CSV table of C-alpha atoms in Angstrom, one decimal:
chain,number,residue,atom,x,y,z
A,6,UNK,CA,-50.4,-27.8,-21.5
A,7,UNK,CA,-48.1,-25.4,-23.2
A,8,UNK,CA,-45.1,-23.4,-22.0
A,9,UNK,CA,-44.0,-24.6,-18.5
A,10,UNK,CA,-43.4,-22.5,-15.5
A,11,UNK,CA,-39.7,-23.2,-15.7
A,12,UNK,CA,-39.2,-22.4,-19.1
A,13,UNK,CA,-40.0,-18.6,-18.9
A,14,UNK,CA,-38.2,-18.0,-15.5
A,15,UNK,CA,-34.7,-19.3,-16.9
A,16,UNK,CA,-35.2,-16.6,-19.3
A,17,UNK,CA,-36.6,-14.3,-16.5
A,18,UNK,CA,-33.8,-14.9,-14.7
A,19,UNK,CA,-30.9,-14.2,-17.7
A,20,UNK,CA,-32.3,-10.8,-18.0
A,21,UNK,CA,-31.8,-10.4,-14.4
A,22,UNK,CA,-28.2,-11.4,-14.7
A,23,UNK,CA,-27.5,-9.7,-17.9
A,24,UNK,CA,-29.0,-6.5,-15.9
A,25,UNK,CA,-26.5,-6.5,-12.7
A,26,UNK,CA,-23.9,-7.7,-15.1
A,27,UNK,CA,-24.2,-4.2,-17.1
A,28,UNK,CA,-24.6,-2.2,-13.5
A,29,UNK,CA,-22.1,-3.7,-11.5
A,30,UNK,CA,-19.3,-4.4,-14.3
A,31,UNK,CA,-15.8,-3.8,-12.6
A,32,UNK,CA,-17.1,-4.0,-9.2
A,33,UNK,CA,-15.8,-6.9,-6.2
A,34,UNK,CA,-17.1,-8.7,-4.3
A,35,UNK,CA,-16.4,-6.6,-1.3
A,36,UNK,CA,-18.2,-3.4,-2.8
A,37,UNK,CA,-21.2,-5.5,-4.3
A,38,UNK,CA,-21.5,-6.8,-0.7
A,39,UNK,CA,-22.2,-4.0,1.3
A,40,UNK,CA,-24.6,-2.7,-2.5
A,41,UNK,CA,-26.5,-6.5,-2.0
A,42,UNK,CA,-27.1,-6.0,2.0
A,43,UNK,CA,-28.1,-2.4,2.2
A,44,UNK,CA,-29.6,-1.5,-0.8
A,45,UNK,CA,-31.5,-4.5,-2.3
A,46,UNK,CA,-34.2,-6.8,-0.5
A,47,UNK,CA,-37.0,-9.3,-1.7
A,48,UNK,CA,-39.4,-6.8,-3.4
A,49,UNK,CA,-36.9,-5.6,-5.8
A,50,UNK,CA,-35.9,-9.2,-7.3
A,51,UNK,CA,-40.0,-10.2,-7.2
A,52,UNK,CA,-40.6,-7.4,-9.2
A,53,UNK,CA,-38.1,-8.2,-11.9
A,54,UNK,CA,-38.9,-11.6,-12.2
A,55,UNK,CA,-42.1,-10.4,-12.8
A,56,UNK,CA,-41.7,-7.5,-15.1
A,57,UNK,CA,-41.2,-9.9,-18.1
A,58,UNK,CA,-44.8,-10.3,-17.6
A,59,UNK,CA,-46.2,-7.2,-17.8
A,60,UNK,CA,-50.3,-6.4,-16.8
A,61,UNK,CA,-50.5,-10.5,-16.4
A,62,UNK,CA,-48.0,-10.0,-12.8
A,63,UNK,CA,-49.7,-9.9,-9.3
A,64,UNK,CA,-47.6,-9.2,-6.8
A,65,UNK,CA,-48.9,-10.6,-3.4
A,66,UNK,CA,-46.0,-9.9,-0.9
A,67,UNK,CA,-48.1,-8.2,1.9
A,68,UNK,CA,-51.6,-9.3,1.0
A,69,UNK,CA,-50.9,-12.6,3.9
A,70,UNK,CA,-51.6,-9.9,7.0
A,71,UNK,CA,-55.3,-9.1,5.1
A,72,UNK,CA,-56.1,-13.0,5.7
A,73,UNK,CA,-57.0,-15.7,8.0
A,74,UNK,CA,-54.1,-18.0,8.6
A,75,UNK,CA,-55.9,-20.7,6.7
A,76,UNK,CA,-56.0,-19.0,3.6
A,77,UNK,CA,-51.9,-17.6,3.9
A,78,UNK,CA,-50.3,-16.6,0.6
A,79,UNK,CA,-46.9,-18.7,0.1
A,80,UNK,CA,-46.2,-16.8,-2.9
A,81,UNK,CA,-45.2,-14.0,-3.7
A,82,UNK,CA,-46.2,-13.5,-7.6
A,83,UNK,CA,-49.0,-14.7,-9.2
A,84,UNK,CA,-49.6,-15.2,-13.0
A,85,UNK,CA,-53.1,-15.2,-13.8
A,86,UNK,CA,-53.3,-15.6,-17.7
A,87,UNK,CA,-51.2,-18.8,-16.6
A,88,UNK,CA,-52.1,-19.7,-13.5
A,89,UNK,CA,-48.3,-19.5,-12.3
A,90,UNK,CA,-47.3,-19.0,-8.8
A,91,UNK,CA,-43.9,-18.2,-7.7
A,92,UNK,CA,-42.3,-17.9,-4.7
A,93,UNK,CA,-39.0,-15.8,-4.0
A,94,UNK,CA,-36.2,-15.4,-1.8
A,95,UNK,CA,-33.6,-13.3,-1.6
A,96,UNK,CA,-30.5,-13.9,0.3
A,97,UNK,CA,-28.5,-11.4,1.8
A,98,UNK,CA,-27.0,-10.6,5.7
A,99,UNK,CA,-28.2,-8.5,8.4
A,100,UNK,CA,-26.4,-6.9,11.3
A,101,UNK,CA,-25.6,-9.6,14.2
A,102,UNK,CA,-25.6,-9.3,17.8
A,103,UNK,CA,-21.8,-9.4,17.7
A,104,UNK,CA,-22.4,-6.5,15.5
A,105,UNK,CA,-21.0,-8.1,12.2
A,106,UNK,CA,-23.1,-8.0,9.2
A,107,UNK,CA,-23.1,-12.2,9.2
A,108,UNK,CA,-27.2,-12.9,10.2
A,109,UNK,CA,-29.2,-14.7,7.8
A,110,UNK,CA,-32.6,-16.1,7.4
A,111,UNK,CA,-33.3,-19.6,10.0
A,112,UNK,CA,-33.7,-22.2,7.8
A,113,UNK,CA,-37.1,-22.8,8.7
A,114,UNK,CA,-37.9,-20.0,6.6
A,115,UNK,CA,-36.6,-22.0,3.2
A,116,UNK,CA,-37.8,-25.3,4.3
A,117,UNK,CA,-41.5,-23.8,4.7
A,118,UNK,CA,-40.8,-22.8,1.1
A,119,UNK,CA,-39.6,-26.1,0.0
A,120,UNK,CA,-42.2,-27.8,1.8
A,121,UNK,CA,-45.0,-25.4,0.4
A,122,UNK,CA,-43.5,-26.3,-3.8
A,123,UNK,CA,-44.0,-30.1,-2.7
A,124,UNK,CA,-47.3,-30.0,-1.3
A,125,UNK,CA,-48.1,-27.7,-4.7
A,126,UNK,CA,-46.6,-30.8,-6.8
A,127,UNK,CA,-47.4,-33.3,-5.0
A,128,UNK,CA,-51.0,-32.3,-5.6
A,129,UNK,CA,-51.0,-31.8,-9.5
A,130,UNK,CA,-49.2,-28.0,-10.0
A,131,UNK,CA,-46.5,-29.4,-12.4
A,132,UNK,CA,-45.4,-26.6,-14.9
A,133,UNK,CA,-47.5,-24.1,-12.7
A,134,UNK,CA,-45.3,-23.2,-9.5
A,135,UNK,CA,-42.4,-22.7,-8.6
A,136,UNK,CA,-39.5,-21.4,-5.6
A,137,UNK,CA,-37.0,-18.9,-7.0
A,138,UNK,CA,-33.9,-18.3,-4.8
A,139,UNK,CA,-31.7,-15.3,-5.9
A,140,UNK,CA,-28.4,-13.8,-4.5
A,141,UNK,CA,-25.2,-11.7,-5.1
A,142,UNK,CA,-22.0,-13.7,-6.2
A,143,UNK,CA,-20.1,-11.4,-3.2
A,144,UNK,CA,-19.4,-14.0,-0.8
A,145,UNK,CA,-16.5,-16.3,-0.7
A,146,UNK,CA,-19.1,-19.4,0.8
A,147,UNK,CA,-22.3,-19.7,-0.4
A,148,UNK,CA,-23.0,-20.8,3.5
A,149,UNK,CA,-22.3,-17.4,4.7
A,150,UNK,CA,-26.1,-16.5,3.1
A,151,UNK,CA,-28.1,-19.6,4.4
A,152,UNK,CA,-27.8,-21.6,7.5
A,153,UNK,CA,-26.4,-25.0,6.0
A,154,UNK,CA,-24.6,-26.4,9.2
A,155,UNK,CA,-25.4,-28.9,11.9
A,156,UNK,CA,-24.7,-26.5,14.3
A,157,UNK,CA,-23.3,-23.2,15.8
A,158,UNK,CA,-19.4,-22.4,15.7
A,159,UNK,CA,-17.2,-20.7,13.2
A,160,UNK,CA,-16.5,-24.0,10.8
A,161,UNK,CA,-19.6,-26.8,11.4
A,162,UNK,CA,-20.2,-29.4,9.4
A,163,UNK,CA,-22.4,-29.9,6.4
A,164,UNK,CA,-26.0,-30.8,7.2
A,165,UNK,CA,-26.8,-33.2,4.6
A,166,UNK,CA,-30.0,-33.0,4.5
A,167,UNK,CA,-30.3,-29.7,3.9
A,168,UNK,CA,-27.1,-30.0,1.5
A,169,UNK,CA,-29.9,-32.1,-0.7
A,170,UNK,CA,-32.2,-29.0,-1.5
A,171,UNK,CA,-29.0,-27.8,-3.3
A,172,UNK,CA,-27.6,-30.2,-5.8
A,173,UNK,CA,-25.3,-27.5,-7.3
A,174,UNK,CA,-23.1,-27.6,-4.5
A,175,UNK,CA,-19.9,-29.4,-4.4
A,176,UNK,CA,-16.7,-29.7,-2.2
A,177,UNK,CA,-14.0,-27.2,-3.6
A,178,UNK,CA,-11.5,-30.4,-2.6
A,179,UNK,CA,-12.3,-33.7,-2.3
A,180,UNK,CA,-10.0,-34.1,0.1
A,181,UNK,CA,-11.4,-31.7,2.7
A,182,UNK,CA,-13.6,-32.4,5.3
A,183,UNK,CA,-16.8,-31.8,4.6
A,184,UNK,CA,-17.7,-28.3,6.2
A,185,UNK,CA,-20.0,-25.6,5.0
A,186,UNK,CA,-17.1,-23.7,4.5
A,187,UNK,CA,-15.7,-25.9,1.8
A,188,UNK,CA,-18.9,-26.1,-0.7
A,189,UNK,CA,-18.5,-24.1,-3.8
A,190,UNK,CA,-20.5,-23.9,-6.9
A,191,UNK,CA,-21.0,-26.6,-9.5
A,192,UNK,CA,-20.1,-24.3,-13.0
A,193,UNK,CA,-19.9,-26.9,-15.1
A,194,UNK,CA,-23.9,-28.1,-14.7
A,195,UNK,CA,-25.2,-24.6,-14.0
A,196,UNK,CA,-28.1,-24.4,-16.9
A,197,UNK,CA,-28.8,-28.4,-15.9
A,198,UNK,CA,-32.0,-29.8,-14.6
A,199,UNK,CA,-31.0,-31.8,-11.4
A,200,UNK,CA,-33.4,-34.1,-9.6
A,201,UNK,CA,-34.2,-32.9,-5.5
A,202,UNK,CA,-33.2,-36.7,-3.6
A,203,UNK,CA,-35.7,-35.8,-1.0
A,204,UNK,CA,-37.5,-37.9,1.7
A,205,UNK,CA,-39.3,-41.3,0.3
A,206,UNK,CA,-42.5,-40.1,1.7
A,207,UNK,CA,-43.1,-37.5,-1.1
A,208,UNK,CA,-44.3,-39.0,-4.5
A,209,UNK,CA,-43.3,-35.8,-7.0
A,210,UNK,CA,-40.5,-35.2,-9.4
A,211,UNK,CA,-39.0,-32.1,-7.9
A,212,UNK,CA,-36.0,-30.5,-10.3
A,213,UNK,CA,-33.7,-27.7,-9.7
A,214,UNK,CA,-31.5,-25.2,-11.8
A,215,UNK,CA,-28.9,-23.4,-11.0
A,216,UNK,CA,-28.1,-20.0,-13.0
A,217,UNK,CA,-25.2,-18.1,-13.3
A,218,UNK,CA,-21.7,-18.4,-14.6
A,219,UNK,CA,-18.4,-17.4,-12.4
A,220,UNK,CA,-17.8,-14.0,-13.6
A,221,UNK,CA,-21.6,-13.1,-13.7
A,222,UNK,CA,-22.4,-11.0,-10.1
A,223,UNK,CA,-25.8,-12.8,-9.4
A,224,UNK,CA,-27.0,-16.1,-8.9
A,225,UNK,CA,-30.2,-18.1,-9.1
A,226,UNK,CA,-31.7,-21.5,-8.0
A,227,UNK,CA,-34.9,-22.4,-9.5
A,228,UNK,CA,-37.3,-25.1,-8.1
A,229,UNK,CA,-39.8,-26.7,-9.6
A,230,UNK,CA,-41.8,-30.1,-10.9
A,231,UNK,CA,-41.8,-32.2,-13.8
């Protein structure tokens, strides 16, 4: 089968980290904030995953408005020499209606993204696709960048199935109830395959990754099958 799909993003992503690292060093987190919402969007993380890959990279954000619905792209890079298909996100806030930059992406955006990886397993694309999730270490919650709550309200609890996509999570005190506001970042297994504990109905071996280190100023989660 050779390489896996997984194996060359890891690295994909490092340079990505190693890169912001170098052109953010000294900055906080309430300057790399305002650089991660206003200057940076999905195109611009795509493309350096991809650049790693040289001629062999197809980008296909935009090419879903040239198609019939049934034959919709749900990825954004394409890999032809290795038949790779990678999806990305990139998180990051938008101006509110109480005027705050707080907004993010519904969830229903990620979950079709989930949903689409599974299918893609499910139906024999181990090793060959895979769901990318970047994002600047400039928030205090990770919850402030994707919808992880039962409901509305300033402090709502953790919706746990949603809390399963993302296995590097963990409460910051065991003691505390469990809000979104209280998850923090698992360090210790960053660089660790972890197993998704989805719904009984699906039949693959779905794995995540998360990248990054505490002082580094940008993150990844990487999806894919085994």
């Amino acid at each position: 089968m050779g390489p896996t799909i997984d194996q060359y993003l890891v690295a994909n992503c490092l340079y990505v980290i190693d890169e912001f690292n170098m052109l953010y060093k000294g900055w906080g987190k309430p300057e790399l904030k305002n650089e991660a919402d206003e200057k940076f969007n999905e195109m611009d993380i795509t493309v350096r995953l991809g650049y790693p890959f040289k001629q062999n990279a197809h980008y296909t954000a935009g090419e879903s408005g040239r198609l019939k619905k049934a034959q919709k792209i749900n990825h954004d890079l394409y890999i032809g020499q290795r038949d790779f298909k990678i999806e990305v996100k990139y998180l990051k806030n938008w101006i509110s209606s109480a005027n705050t930059r707080a907004a993010s992406k519904n969830w229903s955006v990620f979950q079709q993204d989930f949903d689409w990886l599974m299918d893609e397993i499910d139906n024999g694309k181990n090793g060959k696709v895979a769901f990318v999730i970047g994002w600047f270490n400039c928030v205090d919650s990770f919850s402030q960048l994707i919808q992880l709550g039962t409901g509305s309200g300033a402090y709502p609890l953790v919706d746990e199935r949603k809390l399963s996509y993302f296995p590097f999570l963990v409460k910051k005190n065991e003691n505390a109830p469990k809000q979104t506001k209280n998850l923090t970042y698992d360090y210790v297994n960053a660089y660790t395959e972890s197993p998704l504990r989805t719904s009984s109905e699906r039949k693959g071996k779905y794995r995540c990754m998360f990248i990054g280190e505490e002082g580094d100023k940008f993150h990844f989660a990487l999806y894919y099958g085994k």
